[in-house]
PDB file of N, CA, C and O in Angstrom, chain B, residues numbered from 101:
ATOM      1  N   UNK B 101      49.987 -56.417  18.388  1.00  0.00           N
ATOM      2  CA  UNK B 101      49.150 -55.363  17.809  1.00  0.00           C
ATOM      3  C   UNK B 101      49.760 -53.746  18.435  1.00  0.00           C
ATOM      4  O   UNK B 101      50.612 -53.676  19.322  1.00  0.00           O
ATOM      5  N   UNK B 102      49.090 -52.466  17.732  1.00  0.00           N
ATOM      6  CA  UNK B 102      50.479 -51.087  17.633  1.00  0.00           C
ATOM      7  C   UNK B 102      48.940 -50.561  17.568  1.00  0.00           C
ATOM      8  O   UNK B 102      48.100 -50.767  16.692  1.00  0.00           O
ATOM      9  N   UNK B 103      48.838 -49.789  18.822  1.00  0.00           N
ATOM     10  CA  UNK B 103      47.840 -48.800  18.834  1.00  0.00           C
ATOM     11  C   UNK B 103      47.650 -47.157  18.784  1.00  0.00           C
ATOM     12  O   UNK B 103      47.662 -46.573  19.867  1.00  0.00           O
ATOM     13  N   UNK B 104      47.540 -46.679  18.031  1.00  0.00           N
ATOM     14  CA  UNK B 104      48.102 -44.967  17.769  1.00  0.00           C
ATOM     15  C   UNK B 104      46.792 -44.519  17.824  1.00  0.00           C
ATOM     16  O   UNK B 104      45.936 -44.716  16.961  1.00  0.00           O
ATOM     17  N   UNK B 105      46.579 -43.553  19.476  1.00  0.00           N
ATOM     18  CA  UNK B 105      45.455 -42.792  19.715  1.00  0.00           C
ATOM     19  C   UNK B 105      45.212 -41.541  18.723  1.00  0.00           C
ATOM     20  O   UNK B 105      46.133 -41.042  18.077  1.00  0.00           O
ATOM     21  N   UNK B 106      44.013 -41.132  18.674  1.00  0.00           N
ATOM     22  CA  UNK B 106      43.315 -40.092  18.095  1.00  0.00           C
ATOM     23  C   UNK B 106      42.931 -39.001  18.369  1.00  0.00           C
ATOM     24  O   UNK B 106      41.839 -39.201  18.901  1.00  0.00           O
ATOM     25  N   UNK B 107      43.199 -37.495  18.347  1.00  0.00           N
ATOM     26  CA  UNK B 107      42.670 -36.776  18.177  1.00  0.00           C
ATOM     27  C   UNK B 107      43.770 -36.002  20.061  1.00  0.00           C
ATOM     28  O   UNK B 107      44.873 -35.473  20.193  1.00  0.00           O
ATOM     29  N   UNK B 108      42.607 -36.391  21.113  1.00  0.00           N
ATOM     30  CA  UNK B 108      43.324 -35.665  22.389  1.00  0.00           C
ATOM     31  C   UNK B 108      43.281 -36.989  23.431  1.00  0.00           C
ATOM     32  O   UNK B 108      43.101 -36.887  24.645  1.00  0.00           O
ATOM     33  N   UNK B 109      43.475 -38.201  22.733  1.00  0.00           N
ATOM     34  CA  UNK B 109      43.239 -39.282  23.744  1.00  0.00           C
ATOM     35  C   UNK B 109      45.249 -39.800  23.780  1.00  0.00           C
ATOM     36  O   UNK B 109      46.116 -39.462  22.974  1.00  0.00           O
ATOM     37  N   UNK B 110      45.350 -40.455  24.704  1.00  0.00           N
ATOM     38  CA  UNK B 110      46.326 -41.370  25.354  1.00  0.00           C
ATOM     39  C   UNK B 110      46.246 -43.013  25.847  1.00  0.00           C
ATOM     40  O   UNK B 110      45.561 -43.681  26.620  1.00  0.00           O
ATOM     41  N   UNK B 111      46.934 -43.144  25.275  1.00  0.00           N
ATOM     42  CA  UNK B 111      47.364 -45.299  25.577  1.00  0.00           C
ATOM     43  C   UNK B 111      48.390 -44.640  27.265  1.00  0.00           C
ATOM     44  O   UNK B 111      49.169 -43.738  27.574  1.00  0.00           O
ATOM     45  N   UNK B 112      47.690 -45.826  27.894  1.00  0.00           N
ATOM     46  CA  UNK B 112      48.338 -45.565  29.295  1.00  0.00           C
ATOM     47  C   UNK B 112      48.261 -47.114  29.876  1.00  0.00           C
ATOM     48  O   UNK B 112      47.272 -47.816  30.084  1.00  0.00           O
ATOM     49  N   UNK B 113      49.230 -47.302  30.004  1.00  0.00           N
ATOM     50  CA  UNK B 113      49.483 -48.928  30.901  1.00  0.00           C
ATOM     51  C   UNK B 113      49.091 -48.441  32.443  1.00  0.00           C
ATOM     52  O   UNK B 113      49.655 -47.617  33.163  1.00  0.00           O
ATOM     53  N   UNK B 114      48.066 -49.153  32.649  1.00  0.00           N
ATOM     54  CA  UNK B 114      47.843 -49.090  34.680  1.00  0.00           C
ATOM     55  C   UNK B 114      48.646 -49.870  35.388  1.00  0.00           C
ATOM     56  O   UNK B 114      48.687 -51.099  35.326  1.00  0.00           O
ATOM     57  N   UNK B 115      49.784 -48.635  36.588  1.00  0.00           N
ATOM     58  CA  UNK B 115      50.603 -49.378  37.312  1.00  0.00           C
ATOM     59  C   UNK B 115      49.444 -50.595  38.344  1.00  0.00           C
ATOM     60  O   UNK B 115      48.231 -50.428  38.479  1.00  0.00           O
ATOM     61  N   UNK B 116      50.183 -51.647  38.884  1.00  0.00           N
ATOM     62  CA  UNK B 116      49.314 -52.884  39.433  1.00  0.00           C
ATOM     63  C   UNK B 116      49.226 -52.215  40.880  1.00  0.00           C
ATOM     64  O   UNK B 116      49.987 -51.408  41.414  1.00  0.00           O
ATOM     65  N   UNK B 117      48.023 -52.825  41.353  1.00  0.00           N
ATOM     66  CA  UNK B 117      47.890 -52.079  42.660  1.00  0.00           C
ATOM     67  C   UNK B 117      48.525 -53.338  43.787  1.00  0.00           C
ATOM     68  O   UNK B 117      48.286 -54.537  43.645  1.00  0.00           O
ATOM     69  N   UNK B 118      49.394 -52.734  44.936  1.00  0.00           N
ATOM     70  CA  UNK B 118      49.621 -53.327  45.978  1.00  0.00           C
ATOM     71  C   UNK B 118      48.777 -55.085  46.906  1.00  0.00           C
ATOM     72  O   UNK B 118      47.796 -55.391  47.582  1.00  0.00           O
ATOM     73  N   UNK B 119      49.425 -55.421  46.585  1.00  0.00           N
ATOM     74  CA  UNK B 119      48.475 -56.694  46.618  1.00  0.00           C
ATOM     75  C   UNK B 119      49.057 -57.281  48.533  1.00  0.00           C
ATOM     76  O   UNK B 119      48.566 -58.261  49.093  1.00  0.00           O
ATOM     77  N   UNK B 120      50.022 -56.478  49.087  1.00  0.00           N
ATOM     78  CA  UNK B 120      50.407 -56.761  50.695  1.00  0.00           C
ATOM     79  C   UNK B 120      50.358 -55.792  51.165  1.00  0.00           C
ATOM     80  O   UNK B 120      50.504 -54.701  50.616  1.00  0.00           O
ATOM     81  N   UNK B 121      50.092 -56.065  52.525  1.00  0.00           N
ATOM     82  CA  UNK B 121      50.050 -54.458  53.273  1.00  0.00           C
ATOM     83  C   UNK B 121      51.793 -54.413  53.580  1.00  0.00           C
ATOM     84  O   UNK B 121      52.664 -55.201  53.213  1.00  0.00           O
ATOM     85  N   UNK B 122      51.883 -53.238  54.347  1.00  0.00           N
ATOM     86  CA  UNK B 122      53.285 -53.255  54.657  1.00  0.00           C
ATOM     87  C   UNK B 122      53.281 -53.895  55.961  1.00  0.00           C
ATOM     88  O   UNK B 122      54.382 -53.774  56.498  1.00  0.00           O
ATOM     89  N   UNK B 123      52.249 -54.673  56.817  1.00  0.00           N
ATOM     90  CA  UNK B 123      52.351 -55.353  58.034  1.00  0.00           C
ATOM     91  C   UNK B 123      52.364 -57.090  57.342  1.00  0.00           C
ATOM     92  O   UNK B 123      52.431 -58.115  58.020  1.00  0.00           O
ATOM     93  N   UNK B 124      52.275 -57.002  55.759  1.00  0.00           N
ATOM     94  CA  UNK B 124      52.295 -58.246  54.948  1.00  0.00           C
ATOM     95  C   UNK B 124      51.273 -59.097  54.913  1.00  0.00           C
ATOM     96  O   UNK B 124      51.335 -60.243  54.466  1.00  0.00           O
ATOM     97  N   UNK B 125      50.097 -58.450  55.484  1.00  0.00           N
ATOM     98  CA  UNK B 125      49.013 -59.179  54.901  1.00  0.00           C
ATOM     99  C   UNK B 125      48.618 -59.087  53.583  1.00  0.00           C
ATOM    100  O   UNK B 125      48.331 -57.967  53.159  1.00  0.00           O
ATOM    101  N   UNK B 126      48.534 -60.222  52.710  1.00  0.00           N
ATOM    102  CA  UNK B 126      48.008 -60.717  51.382  1.00  0.00           C
ATOM    103  C   UNK B 126      46.600 -60.021  51.241  1.00  0.00           C
ATOM    104  O   UNK B 126      45.793 -60.280  52.133  1.00  0.00           O
ATOM    105  N   UNK B 127      46.240 -59.246  50.323  1.00  0.00           N
ATOM    106  CA  UNK B 127      44.540 -58.612  50.000  1.00  0.00           C
ATOM    107  C   UNK B 127      44.571 -58.900  48.651  1.00  0.00           C
ATOM    108  O   UNK B 127      45.339 -58.610  47.734  1.00  0.00           O
ATOM    109  N   UNK B 128      43.381 -59.650  48.766  1.00  0.00           N
ATOM    110  CA  UNK B 128      42.816 -60.435  47.661  1.00  0.00           C
ATOM    111  C   UNK B 128      42.572 -59.403  46.293  1.00  0.00           C
ATOM    112  O   UNK B 128      42.250 -58.222  46.426  1.00  0.00           O
ATOM    113  N   UNK B 129      42.720 -59.869  45.357  1.00  0.00           N
ATOM    114  CA  UNK B 129      42.296 -58.985  44.237  1.00  0.00           C
ATOM    115  C   UNK B 129      40.932 -58.376  44.127  1.00  0.00           C
ATOM    116  O   UNK B 129      40.611 -57.236  43.790  1.00  0.00           O
ATOM    117  N   UNK B 130      40.079 -59.580  44.555  1.00  0.00           N
ATOM    118  CA  UNK B 130      38.988 -58.518  44.772  1.00  0.00           C
ATOM    119  C   UNK B 130      38.339 -57.194  45.711  1.00  0.00           C
ATOM    120  O   UNK B 130      37.322 -56.507  45.623  1.00  0.00           O
ATOM    121  N   UNK B 131      39.519 -57.247  46.650  1.00  0.00           N
ATOM    122  CA  UNK B 131      38.858 -56.352  47.617  1.00  0.00           C
ATOM    123  C   UNK B 131      40.765 -54.870  47.291  1.00  0.00           C
ATOM    124  O   UNK B 131      41.288 -53.968  47.946  1.00  0.00           O
ATOM    125  N   UNK B 132      40.959 -55.395  46.246  1.00  0.00           N
ATOM    126  CA  UNK B 132      42.475 -54.227  45.751  1.00  0.00           C
ATOM    127  C   UNK B 132      41.657 -53.056  45.377  1.00  0.00           C
ATOM    128  O   UNK B 132      40.656 -53.108  44.663  1.00  0.00           O
ATOM    129  N   UNK B 133      42.273 -51.757  46.036  1.00  0.00           N
ATOM    130  CA  UNK B 133      41.617 -50.884  45.494  1.00  0.00           C
ATOM    131  C   UNK B 133      42.448 -50.271  44.186  1.00  0.00           C
ATOM    132  O   UNK B 133      43.658 -50.421  44.017  1.00  0.00           O
ATOM    133  N   UNK B 134      41.423 -49.448  43.172  1.00  0.00           N
ATOM    134  CA  UNK B 134      41.805 -49.501  41.785  1.00  0.00           C
ATOM    135  C   UNK B 134      42.968 -48.051  42.007  1.00  0.00           C
ATOM    136  O   UNK B 134      42.871 -46.937  42.523  1.00  0.00           O
ATOM    137  N   UNK B 135      44.088 -48.854  41.270  1.00  0.00           N
ATOM    138  CA  UNK B 135      45.209 -47.450  41.298  1.00  0.00           C
ATOM    139  C   UNK B 135      44.852 -46.440  40.282  1.00  0.00           C
ATOM    140  O   UNK B 135      43.924 -46.804  39.560  1.00  0.00           O
ATOM    141  N   UNK B 136      45.377 -45.171  40.007  1.00  0.00           N
ATOM    142  CA  UNK B 136      44.944 -44.434  39.142  1.00  0.00           C
ATOM    143  C   UNK B 136      46.451 -43.838  38.932  1.00  0.00           C
ATOM    144  O   UNK B 136      46.776 -42.653  39.009  1.00  0.00           O
ATOM    145  N   UNK B 137      47.155 -44.780  38.691  1.00  0.00           N
ATOM    146  CA  UNK B 137      48.378 -44.096  37.765  1.00  0.00           C
ATOM    147  C   UNK B 137      48.784 -45.240  36.939  1.00  0.00           C
ATOM    148  O   UNK B 137      48.362 -46.396  36.974  1.00  0.00           O
ATOM    149  N   UNK B 138      49.719 -44.686  36.160  1.00  0.00           N
ATOM    150  CA  UNK B 138      49.963 -45.819  34.734  1.00  0.00           C
ATOM    151  C   UNK B 138      50.800 -44.563  33.837  1.00  0.00           C
ATOM    152  O   UNK B 138      50.485 -43.392  34.049  1.00  0.00           O
ATOM    153  N   UNK B 139      51.592 -44.813  33.097  1.00  0.00           N
ATOM    154  CA  UNK B 139      52.347 -44.424  32.785  1.00  0.00           C
ATOM    155  C   UNK B 139      52.385 -44.429  30.763  1.00  0.00           C
ATOM    156  O   UNK B 139      52.275 -45.531  30.225  1.00  0.00           O
ATOM    157  N   UNK B 140      52.502 -43.475  30.081  1.00  0.00           N
ATOM    158  CA  UNK B 140      51.904 -43.361  29.107  1.00  0.00           C
ATOM    159  C   UNK B 140      52.937 -44.157  28.014  1.00  0.00           C
ATOM    160  O   UNK B 140      54.168 -44.155  27.998  1.00  0.00           O
ATOM    161  N   UNK B 141      51.990 -44.829  27.121  1.00  0.00           N
ATOM    162  CA  UNK B 141      52.728 -45.455  26.042  1.00  0.00           C
ATOM    163  C   UNK B 141      52.645 -44.975  24.603  1.00  0.00           C
ATOM    164  O   UNK B 141      53.345 -45.508  23.742  1.00  0.00           O
ATOM    165  N   UNK B 142      51.881 -44.067  24.343  1.00  0.00           N
ATOM    166  CA  UNK B 142      51.620 -43.471  23.117  1.00  0.00           C
ATOM    167  C   UNK B 142      50.534 -42.216  23.402  1.00  0.00           C
ATOM    168  O   UNK B 142      49.512 -42.322  24.080  1.00  0.00           O
ATOM    169  N   UNK B 143      50.963 -41.111  22.780  1.00  0.00           N
ATOM    170  CA  UNK B 143      50.012 -40.100  22.243  1.00  0.00           C
ATOM    171  C   UNK B 143      49.075 -39.694  21.198  1.00  0.00           C
ATOM    172  O   UNK B 143      49.124 -40.338  20.150  1.00  0.00           O
ATOM    173  N   UNK B 144      48.415 -38.948  21.274  1.00  0.00           N
ATOM    174  CA  UNK B 144      47.597 -38.639  20.176  1.00  0.00           C
ATOM    175  C   UNK B 144      48.225 -37.554  19.359  1.00  0.00           C
ATOM    176  O   UNK B 144      49.373 -37.328  19.741  1.00  0.00           O
ATOM    177  N   UNK B 145      47.791 -36.725  18.238  1.00  0.00           N
ATOM    178  CA  UNK B 145      48.141 -35.475  17.749  1.00  0.00           C
ATOM    179  C   UNK B 145      47.920 -33.877  18.526  1.00  0.00           C
ATOM    180  O   UNK B 145      48.428 -32.787  18.263  1.00  0.00           O
ATOM    181  N   UNK B 146      46.900 -34.312  19.612  1.00  0.00           N
ATOM    182  CA  UNK B 146      45.917 -33.090  19.904  1.00  0.00           C
ATOM    183  C   UNK B 146      44.753 -32.398  18.725  1.00  0.00           C
ATOM    184  O   UNK B 146      44.448 -32.655  17.561  1.00  0.00           O
ATOM    185  N   UNK B 147      44.440 -31.661  19.482  1.00  0.00           N
ATOM    186  CA  UNK B 147      43.264 -30.857  18.130  1.00  0.00           C
ATOM    187  C   UNK B 147      43.774 -29.753  18.580  1.00  0.00           C
ATOM    188  O   UNK B 147      44.628 -29.651  19.461  1.00  0.00           O
ATOM    189  N   UNK B 148      42.898 -28.315  17.565  1.00  0.00           N
ATOM    190  CA  UNK B 148      43.209 -26.796  18.033  1.00  0.00           C
ATOM    191  C   UNK B 148      42.892 -26.488  19.618  1.00  0.00           C
ATOM    192  O   UNK B 148      43.501 -25.856  20.482  1.00  0.00           O
ATOM    193  N   UNK B 149      41.440 -27.359  19.598  1.00  0.00           N
ATOM    194  CA  UNK B 149      41.515 -26.941  21.283  1.00  0.00           C
ATOM    195  C   UNK B 149      41.815 -27.640  22.537  1.00  0.00           C
ATOM    196  O   UNK B 149      41.445 -27.460  23.698  1.00  0.00           O
ATOM    197  N   UNK B 150      42.708 -28.618  21.886  1.00  0.00           N
ATOM    198  CA  UNK B 150      42.862 -29.531  23.182  1.00  0.00           C
ATOM    199  C   UNK B 150      44.369 -30.372  22.836  1.00  0.00           C
ATOM    200  O   UNK B 150      44.519 -31.394  22.167  1.00  0.00           O
ATOM    201  N   UNK B 151      45.082 -29.798  23.330  1.00  0.00           N
ATOM    202  CA  UNK B 151      46.735 -29.584  23.293  1.00  0.00           C
ATOM    203  C   UNK B 151      47.281 -31.124  24.178  1.00  0.00           C
ATOM    204  O   UNK B 151      47.322 -31.229  25.404  1.00  0.00           O
ATOM    205  N   UNK B 152      47.572 -31.959  23.409  1.00  0.00           N
ATOM    206  CA  UNK B 152      48.419 -32.595  24.569  1.00  0.00           C
ATOM    207  C   UNK B 152      49.509 -32.275  25.735  1.00  0.00           C
ATOM    208  O   UNK B 152      50.533 -31.697  25.374  1.00  0.00           O
ATOM    209  N   UNK B 153      49.410 -32.496  26.639  1.00  0.00           N
ATOM    210  CA  UNK B 153      50.613 -32.051  28.283  1.00  0.00           C
ATOM    211  C   UNK B 153      51.558 -33.130  28.230  1.00  0.00           C
ATOM    212  O   UNK B 153      52.682 -32.884  28.667  1.00  0.00           O
ATOM    213  N   UNK B 154      51.264 -34.557  27.671  1.00  0.00           N
ATOM    214  CA  UNK B 154      52.432 -35.361  28.664  1.00  0.00           C
ATOM    215  C   UNK B 154      52.568 -36.361  27.159  1.00  0.00           C
ATOM    216  O   UNK B 154      51.806 -36.711  26.258  1.00  0.00           O
ATOM    217  N   UNK B 155      54.155 -36.576  27.554  1.00  0.00           N
ATOM    218  CA  UNK B 155      54.585 -37.140  26.911  1.00  0.00           C
ATOM    219  C   UNK B 155      54.534 -38.792  26.655  1.00  0.00           C
ATOM    220  O   UNK B 155      53.677 -39.418  27.278  1.00  0.00           O
ATOM    221  N   UNK B 156      55.467 -39.544  25.717  1.00  0.00           N
ATOM    222  CA  UNK B 156      55.492 -41.170  26.141  1.00  0.00           C
ATOM    223  C   UNK B 156      56.115 -41.066  27.105  1.00  0.00           C
ATOM    224  O   UNK B 156      56.845 -40.074  27.092  1.00  0.00           O
ATOM    225  N   UNK B 157      56.189 -41.958  28.407  1.00  0.00           N
ATOM    226  CA  UNK B 157      57.187 -42.455  29.122  1.00  0.00           C
ATOM    227  C   UNK B 157      57.034 -41.973  30.728  1.00  0.00           C
ATOM    228  O   UNK B 157      57.669 -42.185  31.761  1.00  0.00           O
ATOM    229  N   UNK B 158      55.583 -41.044  30.278  1.00  0.00           N
ATOM    230  CA  UNK B 158      55.875 -40.020  31.547  1.00  0.00           C
ATOM    231  C   UNK B 158      54.769 -40.838  32.734  1.00  0.00           C
ATOM    232  O   UNK B 158      53.720 -41.209  32.207  1.00  0.00           O
ATOM    233  N   UNK B 159      54.848 -41.031  33.681  1.00  0.00           N
ATOM    234  CA  UNK B 159      53.727 -41.607  35.083  1.00  0.00           C
ATOM    235  C   UNK B 159      53.040 -40.554  35.219  1.00  0.00           C
ATOM    236  O   UNK B 159      53.487 -39.419  35.384  1.00  0.00           O
ATOM    237  N   UNK B 160      51.683 -40.948  35.145  1.00  0.00           N
ATOM    238  CA  UNK B 160      50.811 -39.834  35.386  1.00  0.00           C
ATOM    239  C   UNK B 160      49.461 -40.263  36.483  1.00  0.00           C
ATOM    240  O   UNK B 160      49.489 -41.369  37.023  1.00  0.00           O
ATOM    241  N   UNK B 161      48.483 -39.450  36.711  1.00  0.00           N
ATOM    242  CA  UNK B 161      47.295 -39.765  37.582  1.00  0.00           C
ATOM    243  C   UNK B 161      46.401 -39.599  37.091  1.00  0.00           C
ATOM    244  O   UNK B 161      46.447 -38.658  36.299  1.00  0.00           O
ATOM    245  N   UNK B 162      45.209 -40.250  37.189  1.00  0.00           N
ATOM    246  CA  UNK B 162      44.057 -39.562  36.250  1.00  0.00           C
ATOM    247  C   UNK B 162      42.775 -40.263  37.018  1.00  0.00           C
ATOM    248  O   UNK B 162      42.950 -41.189  37.810  1.00  0.00           O
ATOM    249  N   UNK B 163      41.410 -39.710  36.694  1.00  0.00           N
ATOM    250  CA  UNK B 163      40.200 -39.823  37.507  1.00  0.00           C
ATOM    251  C   UNK B 163      39.899 -40.938  38.024  1.00  0.00           C
ATOM    252  O   UNK B 163      40.499 -41.744  37.313  1.00  0.00           O
ATOM    253  N   UNK B 164      39.471 -41.382  38.638  1.00  0.00           N
ATOM    254  CA  UNK B 164      39.601 -42.669  39.020  1.00  0.00           C
ATOM    255  C   UNK B 164      38.614 -43.599  38.166  1.00  0.00           C
ATOM    256  O   UNK B 164      38.848 -44.807  38.208  1.00  0.00           O
ATOM    257  N   UNK B 165      37.467 -43.126  37.346  1.00  0.00           N
ATOM    258  CA  UNK B 165      36.895 -43.846  36.835  1.00  0.00           C
ATOM    259  C   UNK B 165      37.073 -43.487  35.073  1.00  0.00           C
ATOM    260  O   UNK B 165      36.199 -43.919  34.322  1.00  0.00           O
ATOM    261  N   UNK B 166      38.220 -42.702  34.508  1.00  0.00           N
ATOM    262  CA  UNK B 166      38.202 -42.289  33.465  1.00  0.00           C
ATOM    263  C   UNK B 166      39.277 -43.320  32.407  1.00  0.00           C
ATOM    264  O   UNK B 166      40.415 -43.775  32.522  1.00  0.00           O
ATOM    265  N   UNK B 167      38.385 -43.360  31.546  1.00  0.00           N
ATOM    266  CA  UNK B 167      39.154 -43.935  30.057  1.00  0.00           C
ATOM    267  C   UNK B 167      38.259 -45.250  30.241  1.00  0.00           C
ATOM    268  O   UNK B 167      37.514 -45.636  31.141  1.00  0.00           O
ATOM    269  N   UNK B 168      38.747 -45.901  28.696  1.00  0.00           N
ATOM    270  CA  UNK B 168      38.418 -47.019  28.471  1.00  0.00           C
ATOM    271  C   UNK B 168      39.406 -48.283  28.419  1.00  0.00           C
ATOM    272  O   UNK B 168      40.250 -48.327  27.523  1.00  0.00           O
ATOM    273  N   UNK B 169      39.340 -49.012  29.091  1.00  0.00           N
ATOM    274  CA  UNK B 169      39.788 -50.473  29.231  1.00  0.00           C
ATOM    275  C   UNK B 169      40.062 -51.421  27.966  1.00  0.00           C
ATOM    276  O   UNK B 169      39.113 -51.728  27.244  1.00  0.00           O
ATOM    277  N   UNK B 170      40.905 -51.723  27.789  1.00  0.00           N
ATOM    278  CA  UNK B 170      41.594 -52.383  26.631  1.00  0.00           C
ATOM    279  C   UNK B 170      42.682 -53.183  26.907  1.00  0.00           C
ATOM    280  O   UNK B 170      43.625 -52.763  27.578  1.00  0.00           O
ATOM    281  N   UNK B 171      42.627 -54.559  26.342  1.00  0.00           N
ATOM    282  CA  UNK B 171      43.861 -55.673  25.996  1.00  0.00           C
ATOM    283  C   UNK B 171      44.567 -55.570  24.926  1.00  0.00           C
ATOM    284  O   UNK B 171      43.936 -55.640  23.871  1.00  0.00           O
ATOM    285  N   UNK B 172      45.392 -55.463  24.884  1.00  0.00           N
ATOM    286  CA  UNK B 172      46.658 -55.570  23.676  1.00  0.00           C
ATOM    287  C   UNK B 172      47.844 -56.902  23.987  1.00  0.00           C
ATOM    288  O   UNK B 172      48.930 -56.762  24.550  1.00  0.00           O
ATOM    289  N   UNK B 173      47.415 -57.855  23.579  1.00  0.00           N
ATOM    290  CA  UNK B 173      49.043 -58.884  23.929  1.00  0.00           C
ATOM    291  C   UNK B 173      48.642 -59.273  25.146  1.00  0.00           C
ATOM    292  O   UNK B 173      49.462 -59.906  25.811  1.00  0.00           O
ATOM    293  N   UNK B 174      47.269 -58.988  25.745  1.00  0.00           N
ATOM    294  CA  UNK B 174      47.285 -59.806  27.104  1.00  0.00           C
ATOM    295  C   UNK B 174      47.573 -59.192  28.171  1.00  0.00           C
ATOM    296  O   UNK B 174      47.560 -59.608  29.330  1.00  0.00           O
ATOM    297  N   UNK B 175      47.950 -57.742  27.584  1.00  0.00           N
ATOM    298  CA  UNK B 175      48.538 -56.749  28.876  1.00  0.00           C
ATOM    299  C   UNK B 175      47.223 -55.763  28.564  1.00  0.00           C
ATOM    300  O   UNK B 175      46.740 -55.521  27.458  1.00  0.00           O
ATOM    301  N   UNK B 176      46.682 -55.143  30.189  1.00  0.00           N
ATOM    302  CA  UNK B 176      46.064 -54.194  30.261  1.00  0.00           C
ATOM    303  C   UNK B 176      46.466 -52.733  29.902  1.00  0.00           C
ATOM    304  O   UNK B 176      47.596 -52.430  30.286  1.00  0.00           O
ATOM    305  N   UNK B 177      45.886 -51.930  29.354  1.00  0.00           N
ATOM    306  CA  UNK B 177      45.751 -50.615  28.570  1.00  0.00           C
ATOM    307  C   UNK B 177      44.837 -49.370  29.232  1.00  0.00           C
ATOM    308  O   UNK B 177      43.681 -49.721  29.471  1.00  0.00           O
ATOM    309  N   UNK B 178      45.023 -48.549  29.430  1.00  0.00           N
ATOM    310  CA  UNK B 178      43.649 -47.271  29.254  1.00  0.00           C
ATOM    311  C   UNK B 178      43.792 -46.412  27.936  1.00  0.00           C
ATOM    312  O   UNK B 178      44.910 -46.005  27.619  1.00  0.00           O
ATOM    313  N   UNK B 179      42.777 -46.151  27.227  1.00  0.00           N
ATOM    314  CA  UNK B 179      42.842 -45.336  27.047  1.00  0.00           C
ATOM    315  C   UNK B 179      42.056 -43.974  27.245  1.00  0.00           C
ATOM    316  O   UNK B 179      40.852 -44.052  27.001  1.00  0.00           O
ATOM    317  N   UNK B 180      42.449 -42.961  27.575  1.00  0.00           N
ATOM    318  CA  UNK B 180      42.329 -41.821  28.550  1.00  0.00           C
ATOM    319  C   UNK B 180      42.055 -40.395  28.000  1.00  0.00           C
ATOM    320  O   UNK B 180      43.111 -40.009  27.499  1.00  0.00           O
ATOM    321  N   UNK B 181      40.969 -39.326  27.861  1.00  0.00           N
ATOM    322  CA  UNK B 181      41.285 -37.980  27.157  1.00  0.00           C
ATOM    323  C   UNK B 181      42.393 -37.414  27.984  1.00  0.00           C
ATOM    324  O   UNK B 181      42.722 -37.594  29.156  1.00  0.00           O
ATOM    325  N   UNK B 182      42.823 -36.743  27.108  1.00  0.00           N
ATOM    326  CA  UNK B 182      44.069 -35.542  27.619  1.00  0.00           C
ATOM    327  C   UNK B 182      43.308 -34.958  29.174  1.00  0.00           C
ATOM    328  O   UNK B 182      43.667 -35.013  30.350  1.00  0.00           O
ATOM    329  N   UNK B 183      42.246 -34.466  28.555  1.00  0.00           N
ATOM    330  CA  UNK B 183      41.615 -33.833  30.100  1.00  0.00           C
ATOM    331  C   UNK B 183      41.113 -34.831  31.541  1.00  0.00           C
ATOM    332  O   UNK B 183      40.380 -34.461  32.459  1.00  0.00           O
ATOM    333  N   UNK B 184      41.673 -35.969  31.395  1.00  0.00           N
ATOM    334  CA  UNK B 184      41.326 -36.999  32.373  1.00  0.00           C
ATOM    335  C   UNK B 184      42.298 -37.084  33.370  1.00  0.00           C
ATOM    336  O   UNK B 184      42.188 -37.432  34.546  1.00  0.00           O
ATOM    337  N   UNK B 185      43.484 -36.630  32.581  1.00  0.00           N
ATOM    338  CA  UNK B 185      44.375 -36.717  33.410  1.00  0.00           C
ATOM    339  C   UNK B 185      44.996 -35.869  34.207  1.00  0.00           C
ATOM    340  O   UNK B 185      45.034 -34.759  33.676  1.00  0.00           O
ATOM    341  N   UNK B 186      45.630 -35.900  35.509  1.00  0.00           N
ATOM    342  CA  UNK B 186      45.038 -34.585  36.305  1.00  0.00           C
ATOM    343  C   UNK B 186      45.923 -34.858  37.335  1.00  0.00           C
ATOM    344  O   UNK B 186      45.602 -34.865  38.524  1.00  0.00           O
ATOM    345  N   UNK B 187      47.356 -35.149  36.777  1.00  0.00           N
ATOM    346  CA  UNK B 187      48.617 -35.027  37.593  1.00  0.00           C
ATOM    347  C   UNK B 187      49.916 -35.214  36.874  1.00  0.00           C
ATOM    348  O   UNK B 187      49.501 -35.987  36.010  1.00  0.00           O
ATOM    349  N   UNK B 188      51.347 -35.051  36.568  1.00  0.00           N
ATOM    350  CA  UNK B 188      52.567 -35.886  36.035  1.00  0.00           C
ATOM    351  C   UNK B 188      53.271 -36.292  37.264  1.00  0.00           C
ATOM    352  O   UNK B 188      53.514 -35.443  38.121  1.00  0.00           O
ATOM    353  N   UNK B 189      53.608 -37.491  37.414  1.00  0.00           N
ATOM    354  CA  UNK B 189      54.368 -37.829  38.864  1.00  0.00           C
ATOM    355  C   UNK B 189      56.484 -37.584  38.054  1.00  0.00           C
ATOM    356  O   UNK B 189      57.218 -37.794  37.089  1.00  0.00           O
ATOM    357  N   UNK B 190      56.408 -37.113  39.198  1.00  0.00           N
ATOM    358  CA  UNK B 190      58.172 -36.076  38.841  1.00  0.00           C
ATOM    359  C   UNK B 190      58.762 -37.148  39.701  1.00  0.00           C
ATOM    360  O   UNK B 190      59.968 -37.149  39.947  1.00  0.00           O
TER     361      UNK B 190
END
């Protein structure tokens, strides 16, 4: 399935949370903190008021409760508004 975001939306693939601490303790999935980093996989065209500021392939940080979670071919993705992205990771 192919998804093309509209307007000022961005499709991003969230990064997996660490399942083990530095000391080797395994953290159960229910107790893992939700990551707020993702890789941009598609971007919309933007609008006159909201220009898209990220590119496909960039790693970004986003607001904790932002976006709409979807599954594409069994993989987790987020559809985010451009203004929910708070930083580009370089």
